[in-house]
PDB file of N, CA and C in Angstrom:
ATOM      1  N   UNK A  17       0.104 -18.466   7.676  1.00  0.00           N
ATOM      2  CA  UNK A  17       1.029 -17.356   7.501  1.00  0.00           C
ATOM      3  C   UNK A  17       2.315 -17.862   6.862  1.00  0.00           C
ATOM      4  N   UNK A  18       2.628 -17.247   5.993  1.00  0.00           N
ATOM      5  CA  UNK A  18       4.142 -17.587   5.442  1.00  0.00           C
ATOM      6  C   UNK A  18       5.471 -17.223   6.604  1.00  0.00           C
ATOM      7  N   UNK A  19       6.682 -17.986   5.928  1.00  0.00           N
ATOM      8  CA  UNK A  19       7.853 -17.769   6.347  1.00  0.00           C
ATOM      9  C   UNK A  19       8.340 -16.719   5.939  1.00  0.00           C
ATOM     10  N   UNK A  20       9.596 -16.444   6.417  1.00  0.00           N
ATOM     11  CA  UNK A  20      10.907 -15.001   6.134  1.00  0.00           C
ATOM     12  C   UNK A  20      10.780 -15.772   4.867  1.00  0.00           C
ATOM     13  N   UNK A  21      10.921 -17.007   4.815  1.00  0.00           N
ATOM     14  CA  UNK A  21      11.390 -17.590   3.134  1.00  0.00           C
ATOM     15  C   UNK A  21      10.218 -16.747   2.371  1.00  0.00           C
ATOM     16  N   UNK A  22       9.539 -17.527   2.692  1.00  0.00           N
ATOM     17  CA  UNK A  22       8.189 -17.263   1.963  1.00  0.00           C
ATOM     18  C   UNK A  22       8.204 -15.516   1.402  1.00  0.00           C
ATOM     19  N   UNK A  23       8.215 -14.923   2.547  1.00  0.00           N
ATOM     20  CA  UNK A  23       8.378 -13.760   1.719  1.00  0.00           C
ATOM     21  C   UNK A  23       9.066 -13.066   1.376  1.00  0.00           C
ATOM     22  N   UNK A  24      10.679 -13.741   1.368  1.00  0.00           N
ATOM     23  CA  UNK A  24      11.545 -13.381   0.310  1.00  0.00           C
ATOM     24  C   UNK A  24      10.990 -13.691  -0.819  1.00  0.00           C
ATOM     25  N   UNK A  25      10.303 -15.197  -1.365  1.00  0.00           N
ATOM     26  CA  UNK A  25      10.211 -15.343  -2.095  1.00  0.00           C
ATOM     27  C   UNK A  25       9.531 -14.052  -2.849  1.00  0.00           C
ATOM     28  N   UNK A  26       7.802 -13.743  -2.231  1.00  0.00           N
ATOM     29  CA  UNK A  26       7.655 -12.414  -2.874  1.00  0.00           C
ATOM     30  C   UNK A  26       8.222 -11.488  -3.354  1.00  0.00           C
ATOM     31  N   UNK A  27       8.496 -10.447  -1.922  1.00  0.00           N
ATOM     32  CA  UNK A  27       9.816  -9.547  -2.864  1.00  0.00           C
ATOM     33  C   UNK A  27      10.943  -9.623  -3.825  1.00  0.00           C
ATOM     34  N   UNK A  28      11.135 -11.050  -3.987  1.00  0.00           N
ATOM     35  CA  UNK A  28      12.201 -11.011  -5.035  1.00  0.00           C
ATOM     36  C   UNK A  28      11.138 -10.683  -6.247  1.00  0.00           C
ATOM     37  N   UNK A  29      10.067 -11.409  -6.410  1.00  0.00           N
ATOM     38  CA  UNK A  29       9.436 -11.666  -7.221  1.00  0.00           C
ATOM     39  C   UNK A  29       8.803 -10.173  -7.780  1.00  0.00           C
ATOM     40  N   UNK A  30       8.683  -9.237  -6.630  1.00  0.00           N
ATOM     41  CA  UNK A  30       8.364  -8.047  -6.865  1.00  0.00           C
ATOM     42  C   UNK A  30       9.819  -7.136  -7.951  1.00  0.00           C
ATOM     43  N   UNK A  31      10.522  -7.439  -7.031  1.00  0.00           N
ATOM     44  CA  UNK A  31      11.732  -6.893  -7.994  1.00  0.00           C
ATOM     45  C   UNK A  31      12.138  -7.154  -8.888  1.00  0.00           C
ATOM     46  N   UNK A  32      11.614  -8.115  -9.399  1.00  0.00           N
ATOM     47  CA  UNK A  32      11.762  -8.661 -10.806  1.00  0.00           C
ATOM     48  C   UNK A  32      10.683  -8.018 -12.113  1.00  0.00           C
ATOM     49  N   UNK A  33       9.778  -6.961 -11.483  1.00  0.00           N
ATOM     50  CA  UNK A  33       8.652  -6.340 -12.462  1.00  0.00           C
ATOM     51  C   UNK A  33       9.550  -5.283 -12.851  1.00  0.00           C
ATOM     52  N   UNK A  34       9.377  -4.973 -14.311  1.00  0.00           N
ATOM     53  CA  UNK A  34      10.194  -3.477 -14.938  1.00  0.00           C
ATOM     54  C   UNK A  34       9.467  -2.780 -15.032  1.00  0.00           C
ATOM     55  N   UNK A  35       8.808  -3.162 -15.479  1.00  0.00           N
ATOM     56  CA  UNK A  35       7.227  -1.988 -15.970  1.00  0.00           C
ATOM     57  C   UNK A  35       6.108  -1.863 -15.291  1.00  0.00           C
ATOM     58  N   UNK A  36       5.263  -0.830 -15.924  1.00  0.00           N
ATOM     59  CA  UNK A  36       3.812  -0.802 -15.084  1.00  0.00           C
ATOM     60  C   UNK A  36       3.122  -2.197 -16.189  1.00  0.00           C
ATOM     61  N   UNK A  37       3.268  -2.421 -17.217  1.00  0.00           N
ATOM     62  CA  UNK A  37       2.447  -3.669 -17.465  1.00  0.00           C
ATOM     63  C   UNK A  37       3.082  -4.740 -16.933  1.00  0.00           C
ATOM     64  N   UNK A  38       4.522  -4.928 -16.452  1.00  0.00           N
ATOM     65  CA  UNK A  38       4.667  -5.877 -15.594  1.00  0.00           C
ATOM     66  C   UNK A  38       3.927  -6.097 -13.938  1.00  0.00           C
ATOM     67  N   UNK A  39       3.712  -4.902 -13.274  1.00  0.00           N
ATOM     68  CA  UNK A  39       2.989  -4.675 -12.429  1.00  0.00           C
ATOM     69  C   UNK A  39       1.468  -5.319 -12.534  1.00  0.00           C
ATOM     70  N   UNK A  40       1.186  -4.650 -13.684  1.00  0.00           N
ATOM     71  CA  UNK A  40      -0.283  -4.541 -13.978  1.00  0.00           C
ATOM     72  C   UNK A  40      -1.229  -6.209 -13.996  1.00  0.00           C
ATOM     73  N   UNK A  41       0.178  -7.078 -14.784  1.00  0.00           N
ATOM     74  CA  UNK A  41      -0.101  -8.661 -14.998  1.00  0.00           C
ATOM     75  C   UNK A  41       0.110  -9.166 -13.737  1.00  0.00           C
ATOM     76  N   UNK A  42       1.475  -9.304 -13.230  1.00  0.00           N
ATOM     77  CA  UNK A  42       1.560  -9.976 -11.867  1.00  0.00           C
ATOM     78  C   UNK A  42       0.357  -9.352 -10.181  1.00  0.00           C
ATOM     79  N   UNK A  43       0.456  -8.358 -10.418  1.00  0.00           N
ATOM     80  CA  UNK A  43      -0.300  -7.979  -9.253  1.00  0.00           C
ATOM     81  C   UNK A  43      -1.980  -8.508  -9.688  1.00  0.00           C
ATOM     82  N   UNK A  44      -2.647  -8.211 -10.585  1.00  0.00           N
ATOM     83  CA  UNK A  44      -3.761  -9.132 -11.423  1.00  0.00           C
ATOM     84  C   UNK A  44      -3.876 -10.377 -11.195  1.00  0.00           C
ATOM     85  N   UNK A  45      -2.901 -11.321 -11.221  1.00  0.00           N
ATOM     86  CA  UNK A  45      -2.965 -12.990 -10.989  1.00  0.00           C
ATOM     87  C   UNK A  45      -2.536 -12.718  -9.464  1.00  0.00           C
ATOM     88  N   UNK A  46      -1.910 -11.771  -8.648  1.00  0.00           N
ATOM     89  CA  UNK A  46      -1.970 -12.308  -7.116  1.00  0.00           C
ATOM     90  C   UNK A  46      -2.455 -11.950  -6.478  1.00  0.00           C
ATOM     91  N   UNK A  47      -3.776 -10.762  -6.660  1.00  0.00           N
ATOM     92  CA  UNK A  47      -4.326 -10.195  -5.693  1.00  0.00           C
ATOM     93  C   UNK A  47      -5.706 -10.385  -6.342  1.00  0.00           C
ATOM     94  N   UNK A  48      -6.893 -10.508  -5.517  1.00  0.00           N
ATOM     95  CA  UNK A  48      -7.981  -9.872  -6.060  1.00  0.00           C
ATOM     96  C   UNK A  48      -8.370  -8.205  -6.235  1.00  0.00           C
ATOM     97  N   UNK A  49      -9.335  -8.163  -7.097  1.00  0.00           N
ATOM     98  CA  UNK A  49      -9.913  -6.681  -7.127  1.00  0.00           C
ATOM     99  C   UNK A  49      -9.676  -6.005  -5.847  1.00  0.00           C
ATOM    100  N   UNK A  50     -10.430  -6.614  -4.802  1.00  0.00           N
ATOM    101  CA  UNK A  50     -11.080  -6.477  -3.407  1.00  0.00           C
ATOM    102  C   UNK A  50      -9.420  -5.723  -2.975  1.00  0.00           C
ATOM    103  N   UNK A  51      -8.680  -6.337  -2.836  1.00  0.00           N
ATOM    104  CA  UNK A  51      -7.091  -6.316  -1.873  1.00  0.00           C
ATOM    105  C   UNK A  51      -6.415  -5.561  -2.945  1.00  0.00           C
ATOM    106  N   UNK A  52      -6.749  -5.354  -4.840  1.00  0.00           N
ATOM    107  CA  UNK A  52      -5.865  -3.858  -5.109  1.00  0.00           C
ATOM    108  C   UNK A  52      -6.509  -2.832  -4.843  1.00  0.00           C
ATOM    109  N   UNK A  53      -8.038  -2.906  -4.344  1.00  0.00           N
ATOM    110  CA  UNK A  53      -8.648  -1.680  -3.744  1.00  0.00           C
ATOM    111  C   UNK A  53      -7.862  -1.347  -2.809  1.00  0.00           C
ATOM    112  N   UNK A  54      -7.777  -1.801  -1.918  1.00  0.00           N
ATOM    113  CA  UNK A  54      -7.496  -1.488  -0.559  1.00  0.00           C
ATOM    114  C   UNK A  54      -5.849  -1.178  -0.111  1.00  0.00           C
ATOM    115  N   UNK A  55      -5.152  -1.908  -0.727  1.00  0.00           N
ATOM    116  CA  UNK A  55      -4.372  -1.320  -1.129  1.00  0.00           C
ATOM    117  C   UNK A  55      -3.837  -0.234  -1.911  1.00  0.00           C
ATOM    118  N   UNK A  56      -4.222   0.115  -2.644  1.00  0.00           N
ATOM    119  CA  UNK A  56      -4.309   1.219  -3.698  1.00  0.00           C
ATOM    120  C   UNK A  56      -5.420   2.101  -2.546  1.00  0.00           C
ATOM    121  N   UNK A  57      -6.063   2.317  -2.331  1.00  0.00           N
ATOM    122  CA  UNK A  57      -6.626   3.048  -1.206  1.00  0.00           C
ATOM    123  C   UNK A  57      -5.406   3.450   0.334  1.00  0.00           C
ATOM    124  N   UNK A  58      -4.871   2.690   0.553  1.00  0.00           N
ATOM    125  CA  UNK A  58      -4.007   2.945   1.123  1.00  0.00           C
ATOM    126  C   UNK A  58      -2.627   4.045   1.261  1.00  0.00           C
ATOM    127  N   UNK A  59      -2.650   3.470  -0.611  1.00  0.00           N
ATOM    128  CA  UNK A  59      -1.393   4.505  -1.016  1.00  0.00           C
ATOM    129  C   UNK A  59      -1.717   6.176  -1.265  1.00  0.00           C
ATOM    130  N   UNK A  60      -3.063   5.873  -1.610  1.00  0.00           N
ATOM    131  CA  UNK A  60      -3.796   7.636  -2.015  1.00  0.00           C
ATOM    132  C   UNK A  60      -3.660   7.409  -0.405  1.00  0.00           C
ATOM    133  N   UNK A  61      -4.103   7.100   0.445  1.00  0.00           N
ATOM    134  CA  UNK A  61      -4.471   7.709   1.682  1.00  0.00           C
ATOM    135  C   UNK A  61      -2.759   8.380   2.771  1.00  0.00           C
ATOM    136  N   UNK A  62      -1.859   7.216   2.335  1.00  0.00           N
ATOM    137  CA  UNK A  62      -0.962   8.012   2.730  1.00  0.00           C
ATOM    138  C   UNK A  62      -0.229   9.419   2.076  1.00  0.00           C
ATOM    139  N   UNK A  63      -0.375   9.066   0.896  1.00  0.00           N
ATOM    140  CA  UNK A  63      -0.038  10.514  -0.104  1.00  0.00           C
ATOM    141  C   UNK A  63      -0.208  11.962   0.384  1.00  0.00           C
ATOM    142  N   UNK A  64      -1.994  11.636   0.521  1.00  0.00           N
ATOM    143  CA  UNK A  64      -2.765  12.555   0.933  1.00  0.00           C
ATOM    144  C   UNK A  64      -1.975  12.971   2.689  1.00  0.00           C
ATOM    145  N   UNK A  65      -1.814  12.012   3.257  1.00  0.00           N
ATOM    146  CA  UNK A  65      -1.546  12.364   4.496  1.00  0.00           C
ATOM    147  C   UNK A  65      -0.340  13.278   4.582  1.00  0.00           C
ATOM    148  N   UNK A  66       0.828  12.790   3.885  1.00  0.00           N
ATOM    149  CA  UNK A  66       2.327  13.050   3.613  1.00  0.00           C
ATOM    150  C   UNK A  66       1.634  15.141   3.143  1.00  0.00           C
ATOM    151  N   UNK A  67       0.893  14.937   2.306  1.00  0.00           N
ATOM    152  CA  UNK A  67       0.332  16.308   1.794  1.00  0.00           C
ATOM    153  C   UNK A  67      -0.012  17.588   2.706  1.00  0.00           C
ATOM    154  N   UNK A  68       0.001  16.643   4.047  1.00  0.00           N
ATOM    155  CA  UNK A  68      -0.756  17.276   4.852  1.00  0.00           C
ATOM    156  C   UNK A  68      -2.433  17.175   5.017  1.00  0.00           C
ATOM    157  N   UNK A  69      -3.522  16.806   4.054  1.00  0.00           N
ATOM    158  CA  UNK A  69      -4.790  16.401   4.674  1.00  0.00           C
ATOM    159  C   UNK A  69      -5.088  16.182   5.200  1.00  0.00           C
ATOM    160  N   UNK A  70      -6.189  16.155   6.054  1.00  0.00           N
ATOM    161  CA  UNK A  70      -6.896  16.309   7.256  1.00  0.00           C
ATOM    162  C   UNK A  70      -7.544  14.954   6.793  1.00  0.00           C
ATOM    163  N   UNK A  71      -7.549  14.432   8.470  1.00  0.00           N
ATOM    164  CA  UNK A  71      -8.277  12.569   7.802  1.00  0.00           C
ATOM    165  C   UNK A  71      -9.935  13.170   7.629  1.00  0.00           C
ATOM    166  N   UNK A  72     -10.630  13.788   8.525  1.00  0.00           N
ATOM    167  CA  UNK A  72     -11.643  13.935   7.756  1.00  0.00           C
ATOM    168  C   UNK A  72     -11.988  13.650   6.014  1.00  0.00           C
ATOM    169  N   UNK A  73     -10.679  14.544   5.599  1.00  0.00           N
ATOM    170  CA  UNK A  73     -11.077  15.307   3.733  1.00  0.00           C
ATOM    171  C   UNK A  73     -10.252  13.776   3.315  1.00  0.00           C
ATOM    172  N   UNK A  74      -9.545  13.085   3.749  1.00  0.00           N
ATOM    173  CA  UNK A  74      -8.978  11.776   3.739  1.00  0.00           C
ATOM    174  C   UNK A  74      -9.996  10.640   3.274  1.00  0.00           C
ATOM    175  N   UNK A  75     -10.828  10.226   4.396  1.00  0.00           N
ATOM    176  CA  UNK A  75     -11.935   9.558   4.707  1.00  0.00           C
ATOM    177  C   UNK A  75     -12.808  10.306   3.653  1.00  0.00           C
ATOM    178  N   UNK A  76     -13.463  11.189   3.453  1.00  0.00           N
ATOM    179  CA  UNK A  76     -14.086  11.692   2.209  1.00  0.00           C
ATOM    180  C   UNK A  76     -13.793  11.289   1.185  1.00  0.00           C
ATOM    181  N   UNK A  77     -12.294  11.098   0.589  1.00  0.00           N
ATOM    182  CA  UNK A  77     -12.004  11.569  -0.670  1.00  0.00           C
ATOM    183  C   UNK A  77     -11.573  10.088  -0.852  1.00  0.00           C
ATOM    184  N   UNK A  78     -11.064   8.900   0.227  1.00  0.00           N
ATOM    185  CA  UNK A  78     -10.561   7.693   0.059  1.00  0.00           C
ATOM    186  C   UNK A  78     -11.754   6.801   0.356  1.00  0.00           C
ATOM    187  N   UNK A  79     -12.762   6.812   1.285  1.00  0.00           N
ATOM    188  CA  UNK A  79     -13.936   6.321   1.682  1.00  0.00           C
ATOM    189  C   UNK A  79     -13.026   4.922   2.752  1.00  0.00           C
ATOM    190  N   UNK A  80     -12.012   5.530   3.027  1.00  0.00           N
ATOM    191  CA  UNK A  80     -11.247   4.633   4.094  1.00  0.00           C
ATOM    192  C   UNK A  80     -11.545   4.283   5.575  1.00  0.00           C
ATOM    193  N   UNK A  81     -11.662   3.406   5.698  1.00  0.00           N
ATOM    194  CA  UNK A  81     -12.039   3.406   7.081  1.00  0.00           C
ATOM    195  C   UNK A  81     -11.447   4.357   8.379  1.00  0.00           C
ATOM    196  N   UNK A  82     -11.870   4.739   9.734  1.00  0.00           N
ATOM    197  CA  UNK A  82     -10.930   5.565   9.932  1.00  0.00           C
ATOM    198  C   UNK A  82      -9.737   4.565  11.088  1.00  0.00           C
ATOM    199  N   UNK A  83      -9.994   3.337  11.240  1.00  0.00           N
ATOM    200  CA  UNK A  83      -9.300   2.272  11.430  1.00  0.00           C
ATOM    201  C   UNK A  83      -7.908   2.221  10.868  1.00  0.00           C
ATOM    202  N   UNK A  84      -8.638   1.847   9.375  1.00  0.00           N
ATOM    203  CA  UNK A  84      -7.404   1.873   8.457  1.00  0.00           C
ATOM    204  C   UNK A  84      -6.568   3.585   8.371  1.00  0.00           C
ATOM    205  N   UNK A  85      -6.994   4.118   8.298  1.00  0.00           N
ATOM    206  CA  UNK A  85      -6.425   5.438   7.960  1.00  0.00           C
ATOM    207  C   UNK A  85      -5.356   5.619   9.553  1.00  0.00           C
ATOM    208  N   UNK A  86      -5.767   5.186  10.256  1.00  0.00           N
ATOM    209  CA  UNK A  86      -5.038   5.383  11.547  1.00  0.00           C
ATOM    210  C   UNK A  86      -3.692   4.278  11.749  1.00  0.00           C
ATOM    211  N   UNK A  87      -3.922   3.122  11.015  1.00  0.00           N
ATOM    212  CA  UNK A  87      -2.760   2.521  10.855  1.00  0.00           C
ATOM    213  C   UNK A  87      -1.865   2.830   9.811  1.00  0.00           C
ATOM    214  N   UNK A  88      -2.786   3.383   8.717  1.00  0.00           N
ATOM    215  CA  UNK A  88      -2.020   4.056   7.733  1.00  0.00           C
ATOM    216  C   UNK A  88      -1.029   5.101   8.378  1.00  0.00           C
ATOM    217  N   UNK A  89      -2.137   6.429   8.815  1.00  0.00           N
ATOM    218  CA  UNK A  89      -0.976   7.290   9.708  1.00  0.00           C
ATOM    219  C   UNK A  89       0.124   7.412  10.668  1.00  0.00           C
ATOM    220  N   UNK A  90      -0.096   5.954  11.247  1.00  0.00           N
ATOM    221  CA  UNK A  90       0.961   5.895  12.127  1.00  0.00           C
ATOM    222  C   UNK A  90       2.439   5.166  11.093  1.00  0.00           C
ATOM    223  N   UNK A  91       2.070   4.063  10.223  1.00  0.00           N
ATOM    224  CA  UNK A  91       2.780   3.761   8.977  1.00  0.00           C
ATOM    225  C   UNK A  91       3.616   5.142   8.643  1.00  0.00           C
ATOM    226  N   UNK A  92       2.922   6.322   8.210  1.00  0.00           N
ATOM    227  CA  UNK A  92       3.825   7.174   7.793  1.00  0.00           C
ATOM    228  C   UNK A  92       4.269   7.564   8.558  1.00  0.00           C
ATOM    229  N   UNK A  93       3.854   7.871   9.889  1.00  0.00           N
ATOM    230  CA  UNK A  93       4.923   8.675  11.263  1.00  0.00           C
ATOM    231  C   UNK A  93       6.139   8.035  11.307  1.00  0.00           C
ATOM    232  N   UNK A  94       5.648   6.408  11.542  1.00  0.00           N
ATOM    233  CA  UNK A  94       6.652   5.809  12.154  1.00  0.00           C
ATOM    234  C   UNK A  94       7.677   4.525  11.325  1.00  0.00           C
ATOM    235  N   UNK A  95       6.853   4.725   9.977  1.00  0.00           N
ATOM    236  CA  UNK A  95       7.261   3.674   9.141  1.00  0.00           C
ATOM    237  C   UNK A  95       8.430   4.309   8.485  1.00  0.00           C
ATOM    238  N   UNK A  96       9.192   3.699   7.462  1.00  0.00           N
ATOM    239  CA  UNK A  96      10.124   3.878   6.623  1.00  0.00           C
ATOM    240  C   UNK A  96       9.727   3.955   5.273  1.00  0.00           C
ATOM    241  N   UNK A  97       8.307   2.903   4.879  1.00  0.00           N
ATOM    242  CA  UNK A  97       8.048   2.935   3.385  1.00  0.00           C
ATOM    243  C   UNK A  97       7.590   3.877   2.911  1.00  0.00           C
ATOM    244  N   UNK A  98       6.529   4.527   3.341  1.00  0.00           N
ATOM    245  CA  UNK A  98       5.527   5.629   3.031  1.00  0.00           C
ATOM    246  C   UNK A  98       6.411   6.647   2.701  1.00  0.00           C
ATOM    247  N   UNK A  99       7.012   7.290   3.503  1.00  0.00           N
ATOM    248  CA  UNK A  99       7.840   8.217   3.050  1.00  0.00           C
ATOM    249  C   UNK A  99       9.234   7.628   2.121  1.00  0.00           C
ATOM    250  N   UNK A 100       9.685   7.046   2.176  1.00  0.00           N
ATOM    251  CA  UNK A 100      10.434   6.848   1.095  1.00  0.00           C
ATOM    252  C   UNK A 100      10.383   6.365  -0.602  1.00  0.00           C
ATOM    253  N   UNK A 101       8.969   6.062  -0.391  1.00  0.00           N
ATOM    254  CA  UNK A 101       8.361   5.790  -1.821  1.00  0.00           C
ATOM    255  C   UNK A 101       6.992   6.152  -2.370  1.00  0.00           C
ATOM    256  N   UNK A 102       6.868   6.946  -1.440  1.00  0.00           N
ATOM    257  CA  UNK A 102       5.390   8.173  -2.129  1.00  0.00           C
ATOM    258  C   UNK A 102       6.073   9.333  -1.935  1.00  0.00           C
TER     259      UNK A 102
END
């Protein structure tokens, strides 16, 4: 597991992308396919939630676990990110 350092280091590194092809390159060399699925699955899944959807039509439409979708949902209840940047 990394340090607070450690993942300052990230987020700086995040804040340093301008664009979506800056996105597109750096997130490409640090993630696999597998982890921008799931991530990116994540973000439709909270969207959808914020929308109001029903995890059923959720789980349908994201093929999300309902594991994940439940940490997702509590993320948006109780988190700060979800709602402030979807």
């Amino acid at each position: 597991m990394g340090t607070n350092q450690d993942y300052t280091a990230l987020y700086n590194a995040i804040l340093k992308l301008k664009t979506l092809t800056d996105c597109e390159e750096f997130f490409s060399d640090l993630c696999t396919i597998k982890e921008l699925d799931s991530m990116t699955q994540r973000v439709v899944a909270g969207k959808l939630l914020l929308s109001g959807e029903t995890y059923e039509k959720i789980i349908s439409k994201t093929d999300i676990s309902s594991a994940t979708l439940s940490r997702v949902s509590r993320c948006v209840k109780y988190g700060k990110g979800y709602k402030k940047f979807l």
